[in-house]
Coordinates of C-alpha atoms and ligand atoms in Angstrom, one line a residue:
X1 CA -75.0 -1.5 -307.0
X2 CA -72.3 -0.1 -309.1
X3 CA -70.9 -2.2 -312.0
X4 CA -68.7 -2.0 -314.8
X5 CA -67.6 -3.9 -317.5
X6 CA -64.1 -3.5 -319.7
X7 CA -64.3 -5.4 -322.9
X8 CA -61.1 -5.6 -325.3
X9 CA -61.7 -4.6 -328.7
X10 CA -59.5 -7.3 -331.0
X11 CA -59.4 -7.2 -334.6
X12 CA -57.7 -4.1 -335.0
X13 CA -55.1 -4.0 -337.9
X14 CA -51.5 -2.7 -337.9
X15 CA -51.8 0.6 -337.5
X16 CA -49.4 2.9 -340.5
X17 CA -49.3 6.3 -340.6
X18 CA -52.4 7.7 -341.5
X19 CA -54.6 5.1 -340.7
X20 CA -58.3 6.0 -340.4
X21 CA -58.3 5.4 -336.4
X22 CA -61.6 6.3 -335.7
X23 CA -63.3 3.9 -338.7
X24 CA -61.1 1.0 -337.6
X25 CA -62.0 1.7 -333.6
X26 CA -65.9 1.7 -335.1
X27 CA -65.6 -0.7 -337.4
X28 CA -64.0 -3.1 -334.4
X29 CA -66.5 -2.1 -332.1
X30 CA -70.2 -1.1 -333.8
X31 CA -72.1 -1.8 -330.9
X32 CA -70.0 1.1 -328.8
X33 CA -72.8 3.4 -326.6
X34 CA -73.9 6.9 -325.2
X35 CA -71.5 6.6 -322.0
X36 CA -69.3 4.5 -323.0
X37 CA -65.4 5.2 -323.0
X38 CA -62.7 4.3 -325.4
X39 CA -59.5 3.5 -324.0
X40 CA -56.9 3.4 -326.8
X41 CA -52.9 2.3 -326.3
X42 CA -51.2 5.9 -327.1
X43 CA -49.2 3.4 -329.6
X44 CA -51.3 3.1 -332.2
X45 CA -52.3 6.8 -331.8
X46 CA -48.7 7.4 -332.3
X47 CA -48.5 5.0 -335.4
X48 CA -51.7 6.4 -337.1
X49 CA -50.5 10.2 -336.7
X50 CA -46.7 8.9 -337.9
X51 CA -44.8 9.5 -334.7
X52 CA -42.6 6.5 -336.1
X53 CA -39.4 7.7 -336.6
X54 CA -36.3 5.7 -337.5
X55 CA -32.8 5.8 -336.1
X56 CA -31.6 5.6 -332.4
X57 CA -33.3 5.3 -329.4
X58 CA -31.1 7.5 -327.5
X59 CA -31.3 10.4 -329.4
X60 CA -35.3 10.2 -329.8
X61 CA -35.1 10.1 -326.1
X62 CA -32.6 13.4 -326.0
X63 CA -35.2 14.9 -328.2
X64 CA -38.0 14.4 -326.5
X65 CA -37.3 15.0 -323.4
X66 CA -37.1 18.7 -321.5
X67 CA -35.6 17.8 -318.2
X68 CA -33.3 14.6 -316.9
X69 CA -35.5 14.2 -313.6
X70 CA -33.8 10.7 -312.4
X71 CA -30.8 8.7 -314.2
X72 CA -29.6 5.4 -313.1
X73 CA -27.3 3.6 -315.6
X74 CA -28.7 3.7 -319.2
X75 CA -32.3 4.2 -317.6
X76 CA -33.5 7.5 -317.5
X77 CA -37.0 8.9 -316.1
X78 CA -37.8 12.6 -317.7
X79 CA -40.1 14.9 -318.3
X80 CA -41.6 15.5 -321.6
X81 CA -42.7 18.2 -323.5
X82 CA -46.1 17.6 -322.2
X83 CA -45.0 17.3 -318.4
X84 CA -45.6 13.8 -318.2
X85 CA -42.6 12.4 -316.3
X86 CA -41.6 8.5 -317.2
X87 CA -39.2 6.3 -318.1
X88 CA -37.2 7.2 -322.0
X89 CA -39.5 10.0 -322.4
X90 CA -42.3 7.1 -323.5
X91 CA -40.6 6.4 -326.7
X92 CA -40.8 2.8 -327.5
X93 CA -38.9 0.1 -329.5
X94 CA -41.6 -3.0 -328.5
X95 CA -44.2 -3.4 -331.5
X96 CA -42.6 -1.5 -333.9
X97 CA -40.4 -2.2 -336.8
X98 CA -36.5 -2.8 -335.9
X99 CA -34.5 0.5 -336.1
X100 CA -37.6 2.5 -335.6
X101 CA -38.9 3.6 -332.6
X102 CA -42.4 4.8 -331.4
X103 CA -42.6 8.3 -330.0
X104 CA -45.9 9.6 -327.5
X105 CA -48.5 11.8 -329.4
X106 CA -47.7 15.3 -330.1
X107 CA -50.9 16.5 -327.9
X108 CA -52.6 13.8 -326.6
X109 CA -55.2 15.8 -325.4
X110 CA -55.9 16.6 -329.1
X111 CA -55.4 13.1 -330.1
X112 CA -58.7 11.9 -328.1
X113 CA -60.3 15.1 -328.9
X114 CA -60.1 14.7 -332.4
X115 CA -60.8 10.7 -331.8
X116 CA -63.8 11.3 -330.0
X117 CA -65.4 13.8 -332.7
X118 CA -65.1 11.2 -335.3
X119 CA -66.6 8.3 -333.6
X120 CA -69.5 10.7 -332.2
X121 CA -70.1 11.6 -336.1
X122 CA -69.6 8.1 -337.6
X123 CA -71.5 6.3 -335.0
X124 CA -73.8 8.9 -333.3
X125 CA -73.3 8.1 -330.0
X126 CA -71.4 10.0 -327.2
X127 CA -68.3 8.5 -326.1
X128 CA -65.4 9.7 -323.4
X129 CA -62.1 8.9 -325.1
X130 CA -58.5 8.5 -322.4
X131 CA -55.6 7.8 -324.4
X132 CA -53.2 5.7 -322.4
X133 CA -49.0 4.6 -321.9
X134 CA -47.7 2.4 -319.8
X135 CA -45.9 3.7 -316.8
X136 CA -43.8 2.8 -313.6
X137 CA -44.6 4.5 -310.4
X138 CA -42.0 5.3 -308.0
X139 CA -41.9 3.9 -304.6
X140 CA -43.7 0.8 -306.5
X141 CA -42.8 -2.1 -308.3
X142 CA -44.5 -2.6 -311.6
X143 CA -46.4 -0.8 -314.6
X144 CA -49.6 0.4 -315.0
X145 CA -51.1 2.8 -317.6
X146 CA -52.1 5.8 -317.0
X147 CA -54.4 8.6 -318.9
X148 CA -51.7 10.9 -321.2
X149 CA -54.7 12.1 -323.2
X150 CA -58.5 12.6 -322.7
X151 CA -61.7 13.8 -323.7
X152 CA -64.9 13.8 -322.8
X153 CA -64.5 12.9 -319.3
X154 CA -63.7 14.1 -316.2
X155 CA -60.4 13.2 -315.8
X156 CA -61.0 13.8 -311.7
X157 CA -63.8 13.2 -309.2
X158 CA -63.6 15.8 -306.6
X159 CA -64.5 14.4 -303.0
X160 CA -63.0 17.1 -301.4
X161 CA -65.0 18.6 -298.7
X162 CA -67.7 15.9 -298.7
X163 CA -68.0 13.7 -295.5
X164 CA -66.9 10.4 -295.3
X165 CA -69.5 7.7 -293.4
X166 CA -68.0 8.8 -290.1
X167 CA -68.8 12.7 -291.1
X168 CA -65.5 13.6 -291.2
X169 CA -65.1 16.0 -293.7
X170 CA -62.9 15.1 -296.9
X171 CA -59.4 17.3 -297.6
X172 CA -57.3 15.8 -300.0
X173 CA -59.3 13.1 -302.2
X174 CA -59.7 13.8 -305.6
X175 CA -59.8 10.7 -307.7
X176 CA -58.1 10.3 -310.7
X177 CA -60.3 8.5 -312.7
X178 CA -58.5 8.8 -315.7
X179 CA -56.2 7.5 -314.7
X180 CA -58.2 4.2 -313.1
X181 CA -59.9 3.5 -315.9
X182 CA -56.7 3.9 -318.5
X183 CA -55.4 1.4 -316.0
X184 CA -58.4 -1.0 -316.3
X185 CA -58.4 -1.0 -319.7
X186 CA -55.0 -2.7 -319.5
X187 CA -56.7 -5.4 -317.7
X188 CA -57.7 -6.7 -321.3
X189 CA -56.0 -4.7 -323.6
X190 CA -52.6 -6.7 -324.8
X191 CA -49.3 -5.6 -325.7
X192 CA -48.6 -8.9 -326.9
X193 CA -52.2 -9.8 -328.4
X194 CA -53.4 -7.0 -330.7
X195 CA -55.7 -5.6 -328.2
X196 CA -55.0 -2.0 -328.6
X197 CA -58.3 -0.7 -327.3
X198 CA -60.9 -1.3 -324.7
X199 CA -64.2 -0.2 -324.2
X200 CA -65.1 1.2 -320.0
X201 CA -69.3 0.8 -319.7
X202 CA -70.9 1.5 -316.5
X203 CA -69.3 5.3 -316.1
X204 CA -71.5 7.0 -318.0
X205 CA -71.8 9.8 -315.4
X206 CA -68.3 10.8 -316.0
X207 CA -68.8 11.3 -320.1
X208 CA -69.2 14.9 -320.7
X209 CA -70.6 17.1 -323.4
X210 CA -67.9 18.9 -323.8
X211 CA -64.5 17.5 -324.2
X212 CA -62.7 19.1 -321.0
X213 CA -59.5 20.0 -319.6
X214 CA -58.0 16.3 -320.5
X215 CA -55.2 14.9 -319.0
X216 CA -53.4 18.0 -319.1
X217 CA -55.5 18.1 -315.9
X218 CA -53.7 15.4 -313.8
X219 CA -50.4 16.9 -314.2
X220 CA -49.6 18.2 -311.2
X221 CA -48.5 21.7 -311.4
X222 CA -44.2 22.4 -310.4
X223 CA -45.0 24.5 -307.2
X224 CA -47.3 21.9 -305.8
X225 CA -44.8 19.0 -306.5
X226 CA -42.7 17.9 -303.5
X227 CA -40.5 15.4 -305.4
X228 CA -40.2 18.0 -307.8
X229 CA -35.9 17.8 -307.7
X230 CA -34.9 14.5 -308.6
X231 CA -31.1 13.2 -307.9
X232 CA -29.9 14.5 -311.5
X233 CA -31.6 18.3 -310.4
X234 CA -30.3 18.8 -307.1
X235 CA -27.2 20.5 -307.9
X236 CA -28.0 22.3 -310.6
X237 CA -31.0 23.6 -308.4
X238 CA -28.7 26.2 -306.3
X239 CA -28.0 29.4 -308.7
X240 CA -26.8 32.9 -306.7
X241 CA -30.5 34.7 -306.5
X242 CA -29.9 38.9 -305.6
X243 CA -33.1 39.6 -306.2
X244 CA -36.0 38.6 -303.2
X245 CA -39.8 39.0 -303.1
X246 CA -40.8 40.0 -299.7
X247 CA -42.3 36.7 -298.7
X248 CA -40.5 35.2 -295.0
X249 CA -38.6 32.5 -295.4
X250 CA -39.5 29.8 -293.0
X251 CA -37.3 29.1 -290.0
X252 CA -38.0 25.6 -289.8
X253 CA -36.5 25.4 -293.8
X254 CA -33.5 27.6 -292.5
X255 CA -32.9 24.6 -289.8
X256 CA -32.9 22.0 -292.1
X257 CA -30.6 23.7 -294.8
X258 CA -28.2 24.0 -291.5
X259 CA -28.5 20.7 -290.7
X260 CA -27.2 19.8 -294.1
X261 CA -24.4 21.9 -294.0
X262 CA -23.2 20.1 -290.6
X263 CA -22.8 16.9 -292.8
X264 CA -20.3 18.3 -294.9
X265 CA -16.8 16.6 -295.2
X266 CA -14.0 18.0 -292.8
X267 CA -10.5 17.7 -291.8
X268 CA -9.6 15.7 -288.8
X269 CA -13.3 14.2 -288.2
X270 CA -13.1 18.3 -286.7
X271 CA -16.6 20.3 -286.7
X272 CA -15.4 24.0 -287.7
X273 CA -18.8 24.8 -289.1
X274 CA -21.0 27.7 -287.0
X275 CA -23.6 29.6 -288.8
X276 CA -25.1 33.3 -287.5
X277 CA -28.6 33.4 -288.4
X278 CA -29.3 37.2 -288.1
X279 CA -33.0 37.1 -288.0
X280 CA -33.5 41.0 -286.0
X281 CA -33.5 44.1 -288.1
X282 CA -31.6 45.4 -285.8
X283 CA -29.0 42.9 -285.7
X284 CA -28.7 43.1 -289.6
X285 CA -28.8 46.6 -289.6
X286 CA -25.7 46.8 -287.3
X287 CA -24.0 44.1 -289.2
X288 CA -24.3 45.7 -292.8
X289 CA -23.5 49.3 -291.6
X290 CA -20.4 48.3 -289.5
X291 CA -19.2 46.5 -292.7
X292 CA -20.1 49.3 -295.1
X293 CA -17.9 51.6 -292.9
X294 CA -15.0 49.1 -293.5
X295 CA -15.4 48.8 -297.3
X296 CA -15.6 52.7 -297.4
X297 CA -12.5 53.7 -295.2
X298 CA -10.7 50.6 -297.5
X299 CA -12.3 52.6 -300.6
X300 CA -10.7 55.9 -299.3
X301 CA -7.5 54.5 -298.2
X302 CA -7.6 53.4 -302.0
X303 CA -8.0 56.6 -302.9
X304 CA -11.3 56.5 -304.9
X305 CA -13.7 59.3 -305.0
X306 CA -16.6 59.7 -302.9
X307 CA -18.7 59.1 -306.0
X308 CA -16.7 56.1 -307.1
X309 CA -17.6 55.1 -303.5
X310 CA -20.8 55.0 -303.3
X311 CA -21.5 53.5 -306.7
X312 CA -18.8 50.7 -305.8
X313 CA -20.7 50.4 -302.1
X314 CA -24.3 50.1 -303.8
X315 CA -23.3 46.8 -305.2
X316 CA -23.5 45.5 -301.1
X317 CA -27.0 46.2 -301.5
X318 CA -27.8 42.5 -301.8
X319 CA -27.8 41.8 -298.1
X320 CA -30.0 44.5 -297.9
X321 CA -32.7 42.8 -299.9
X322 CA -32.7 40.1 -298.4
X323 CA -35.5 38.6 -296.3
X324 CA -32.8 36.5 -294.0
X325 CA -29.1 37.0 -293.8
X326 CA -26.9 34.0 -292.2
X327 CA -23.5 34.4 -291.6
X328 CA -21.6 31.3 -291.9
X329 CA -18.3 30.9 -290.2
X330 CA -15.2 28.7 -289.4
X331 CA -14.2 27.7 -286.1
X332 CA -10.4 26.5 -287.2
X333 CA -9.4 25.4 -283.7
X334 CA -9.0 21.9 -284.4
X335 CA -5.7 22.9 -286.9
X336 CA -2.9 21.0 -286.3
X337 CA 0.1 23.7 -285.2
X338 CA 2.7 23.1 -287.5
X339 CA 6.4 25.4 -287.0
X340 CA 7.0 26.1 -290.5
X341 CA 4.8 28.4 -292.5
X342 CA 4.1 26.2 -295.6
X343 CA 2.1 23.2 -293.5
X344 CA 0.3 25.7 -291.5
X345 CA -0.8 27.5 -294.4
X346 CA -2.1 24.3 -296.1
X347 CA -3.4 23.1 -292.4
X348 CA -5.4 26.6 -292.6
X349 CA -6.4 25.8 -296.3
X350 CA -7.9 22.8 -295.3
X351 CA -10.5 23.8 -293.0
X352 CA -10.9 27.1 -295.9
X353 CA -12.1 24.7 -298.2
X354 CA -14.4 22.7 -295.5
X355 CA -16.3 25.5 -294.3
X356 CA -16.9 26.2 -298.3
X357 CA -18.1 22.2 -298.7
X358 CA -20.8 23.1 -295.5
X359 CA -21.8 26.4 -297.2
X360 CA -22.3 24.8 -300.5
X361 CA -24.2 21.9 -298.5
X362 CA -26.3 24.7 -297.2
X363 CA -27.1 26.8 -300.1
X364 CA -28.1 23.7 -302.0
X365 CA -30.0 22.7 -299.3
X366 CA -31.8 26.1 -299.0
X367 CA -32.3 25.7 -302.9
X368 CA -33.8 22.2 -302.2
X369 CA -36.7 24.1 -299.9
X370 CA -37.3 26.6 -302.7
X371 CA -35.4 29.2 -301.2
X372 CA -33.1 31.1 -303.2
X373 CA -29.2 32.4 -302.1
X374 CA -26.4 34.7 -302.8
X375 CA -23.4 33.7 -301.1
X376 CA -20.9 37.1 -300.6
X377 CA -17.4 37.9 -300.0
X378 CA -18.5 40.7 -298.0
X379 CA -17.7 39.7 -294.3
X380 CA -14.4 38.1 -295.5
X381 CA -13.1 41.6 -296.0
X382 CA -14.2 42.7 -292.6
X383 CA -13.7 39.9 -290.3
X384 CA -13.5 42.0 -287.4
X385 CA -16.3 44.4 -287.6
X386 CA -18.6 41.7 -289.0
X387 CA -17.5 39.7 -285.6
X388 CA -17.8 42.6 -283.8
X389 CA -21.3 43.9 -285.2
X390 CA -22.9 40.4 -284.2
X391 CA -20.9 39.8 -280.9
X392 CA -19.9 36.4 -282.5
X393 CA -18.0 34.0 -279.9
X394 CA -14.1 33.9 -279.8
X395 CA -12.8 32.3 -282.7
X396 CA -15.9 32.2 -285.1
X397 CA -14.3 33.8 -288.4
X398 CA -17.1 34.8 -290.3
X399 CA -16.8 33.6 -294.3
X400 CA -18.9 35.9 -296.0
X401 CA -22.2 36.0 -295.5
X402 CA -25.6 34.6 -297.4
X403 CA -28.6 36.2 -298.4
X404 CA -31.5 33.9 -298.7
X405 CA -35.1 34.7 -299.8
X406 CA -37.6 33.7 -302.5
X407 CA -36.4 34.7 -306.0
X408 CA -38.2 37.3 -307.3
X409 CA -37.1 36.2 -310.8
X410 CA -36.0 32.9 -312.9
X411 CA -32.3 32.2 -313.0
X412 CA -30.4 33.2 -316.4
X413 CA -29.4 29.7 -318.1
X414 CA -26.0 28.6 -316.6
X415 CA -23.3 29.4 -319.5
X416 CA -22.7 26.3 -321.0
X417 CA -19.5 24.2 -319.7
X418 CA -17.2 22.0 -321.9
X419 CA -16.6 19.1 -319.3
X420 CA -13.1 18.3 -320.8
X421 CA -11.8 22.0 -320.1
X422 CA -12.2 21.4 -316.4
X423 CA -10.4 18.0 -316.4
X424 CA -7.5 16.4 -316.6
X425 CA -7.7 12.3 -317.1
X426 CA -4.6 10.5 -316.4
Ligands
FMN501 C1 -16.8 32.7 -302.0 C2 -17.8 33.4 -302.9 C3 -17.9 34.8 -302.8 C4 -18.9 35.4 -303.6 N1 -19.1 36.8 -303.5 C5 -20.0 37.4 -304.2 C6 -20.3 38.8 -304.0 O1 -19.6 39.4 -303.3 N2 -21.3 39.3 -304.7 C7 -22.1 38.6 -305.6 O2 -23.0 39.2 -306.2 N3 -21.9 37.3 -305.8 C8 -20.9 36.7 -305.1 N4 -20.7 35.3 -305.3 C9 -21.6 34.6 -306.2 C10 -21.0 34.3 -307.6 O3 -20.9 35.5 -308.3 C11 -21.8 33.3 -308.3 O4 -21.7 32.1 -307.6 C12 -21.5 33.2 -309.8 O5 -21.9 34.3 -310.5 C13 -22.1 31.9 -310.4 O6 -23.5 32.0 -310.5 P1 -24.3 30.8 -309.8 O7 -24.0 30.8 -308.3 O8 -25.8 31.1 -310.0 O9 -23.9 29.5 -310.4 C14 -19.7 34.7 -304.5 C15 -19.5 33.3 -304.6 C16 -18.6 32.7 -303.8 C17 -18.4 31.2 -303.9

């Protein structure tokens, strides 16, 4: 049989910057043991290496944080510099002087690194080290702490591809035992009772020689992270993409994206949204020449040059590129007749701007899958070829058309945007 014991370390003093961690944690604990791991509150970590700074909470928060991931009211979950995601970026007012405030480690990772090499040398033995904050999980009520810094240890026990009792074989477990055992050392560590630090015993078969990757190792990497976008990224997710690897996109994504746009707002509880997905080369190929005869007889009729032409005409070359073109298009036939030209231009205006509410529901959408978009005039200029080139239905009066792929490169940063320009409070 397996067994374990966590024993809380008391006696630990204050912690000020500076503080000799590792002679405190040894002097507390003499008896500590080959195998044995030291769990230690990231707080007094923090305090020792002067991550105390004084002033406002907000800010500390502003400053420490890379990306807003959720917001609700004053609470706000983000990442870190480190890629830990959590509530106020882990900087803490609770056990600290008032107007200062307690920011995380600067590398955690280093933090128990450099923790574990003094202990080894004061005390001889060979310990694991997991430095540890207190975090909420989504989707469940309550904290628990988890591993932010390690060494020492494996901070994961790979079962994949072993068989369970029933000889099935393993796929997805790998166990984060950093993690457990950062959370059962808060079984008798105290935020309220001076018991910063525990000791784990009974795991010696996860202490390592050599420090390791350290927690660095249970963050899971952007691509693989399916709640990567939270509420406050959404939007800001969609940026025009015009450049596309050649990876497919996936049809099933394209689907969804659709169905998203078919629960944007429109006038007259009508449904004017149709989308063309022009999967076929051939289909494409037909679409984007017809439409590049139009632009050119409106380029001559303009009287540019043939050279002015085809450089202006090169700049179409988006659709081109792109693994997947859709077509999206307005079906106005629920507009109210009206017999006076302004109310049937502002009838006609309405359903304008609800087809551009479905396409912007679709492009984020699309954004949301990890597929990238350019949304272009080009079929607006056309209508009639465009319709003709893709045998749309009567009435389907094609609004441009969108490119969609994988990016083949980041976004620029979005230029930044003065809120108050753009409004008007009265
Ligand atoms: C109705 C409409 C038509 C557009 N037409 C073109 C176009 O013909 N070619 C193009 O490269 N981008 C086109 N765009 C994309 C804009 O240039 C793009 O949205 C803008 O540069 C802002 O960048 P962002 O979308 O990444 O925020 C169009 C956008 C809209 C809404």
């Amino acid at each position: 049989m397996t067994s374990l014991s966590v024993i809380g370390v008391p006696g630990l003093p204050e912690i000020a910057a500076g503080a000799d961690l590792a002679g405190l944690i040894c002097a507390a604990a003499p008896d500590l043991r080959d195998g044995d791991i030291l769990v230690v509150t990231s707080k007094i970590v923090s305090k020792a290496e002067g991550r105390v700074v004084r002033g406002d909470r907000e800010r500390a928060i502003d400053d420490e944080a890379v990306r807003v991931v959720a917001r609700r009211g004053p609470t706000r979950i983000v990442e870190t510099r480190h890629g830990l995601v959590l509530a106020a970026a882990g900087v803490d007012s609770s056990n600290t002087a008032p107007g200062t405030v307690v920011l995380l480690p600067e590398d955690p990772d280093g933090s128990a690194r450099r923790l574990r090499k003094a202990v080894g040398q004061r005390l001889g033995v060979s310990v694991g080290v997991v430095v540890t904050d207190t975090m909420g999980r989504p989707w469940r009520v309550g904290q628990t702490d988890t591993a932010i810094g390690a060494a020492g240890l494996a901070p994961l026990r790979d079962h994949r591809g072993q068989p369970d009792t029933f000889g099935n074989t393993l796929e997805v477990t790998l166990a984060a035992v950093a993690d457990e055992i950062a959370a059962a050392g808060d079984l008798v560590k105290g935020k309220t009772t001076q018991v910063p630090v525990a000791i784990v015993r009974g795991l010696a078969e996860l202490v390592t020689g050599a420090d390791g990757p350290g927690a660095a190792a249970l963050i899971r990497p952007a691509a693989e992270d399916m709640f990567r976008l939270g509420a406050a990224d959404v939007l800001a997710e969609r940026r025009t993409v015009r450049d596309f690897t050649a990876e497919p996109v996936d049809a099933a994504a394209v689907r969804r994206a659709i169905a998203a746009a078919l629960t944007a707002p429109a006038p007259h509880h009508s449904e004017p949204w149709r989308f063309a997905v022009v999967e076929s080369e051939r289909a494409r190929t037909a679409l984007l020449d017809d439409m590049l005869a139009a632009w050119t007889a409106d380029l001559r009729g303009d009287g540019f040059t043939e050279e002015q032409i085809a450089r202006r005409v090169r700049r179409g070359d988006v659709l081109r590129r792109a693994p997947l073109v859709i077509v999206p298009c307005l079906v106005a036939e629920a507009a109210h007749p009206y017999p006076d030209q302004r109310r049937s231009a502002a009838e006609r205006t309405m359903f304008v701007v609800a087809i551009g509410a479905a396409v912007q529901n679709l492009l984020v959408a699309l954004a949301v899958e990890g597929l990238g978009s350019c949304w272009v005039s080009s079929t607006l200029f056309c209508p009639q070829a465009a319709a003709g080139a893709l045998g749309l239905p009567p009435g389907w009066e094609p609004m441009g058309a969108v490119g969609v792929g994988h990016a083949a490169t980041p976004p620029r940063p979005r230029p930044e945007r003065e809120l108050e320009r753009f409004m008007l409070t009265l």
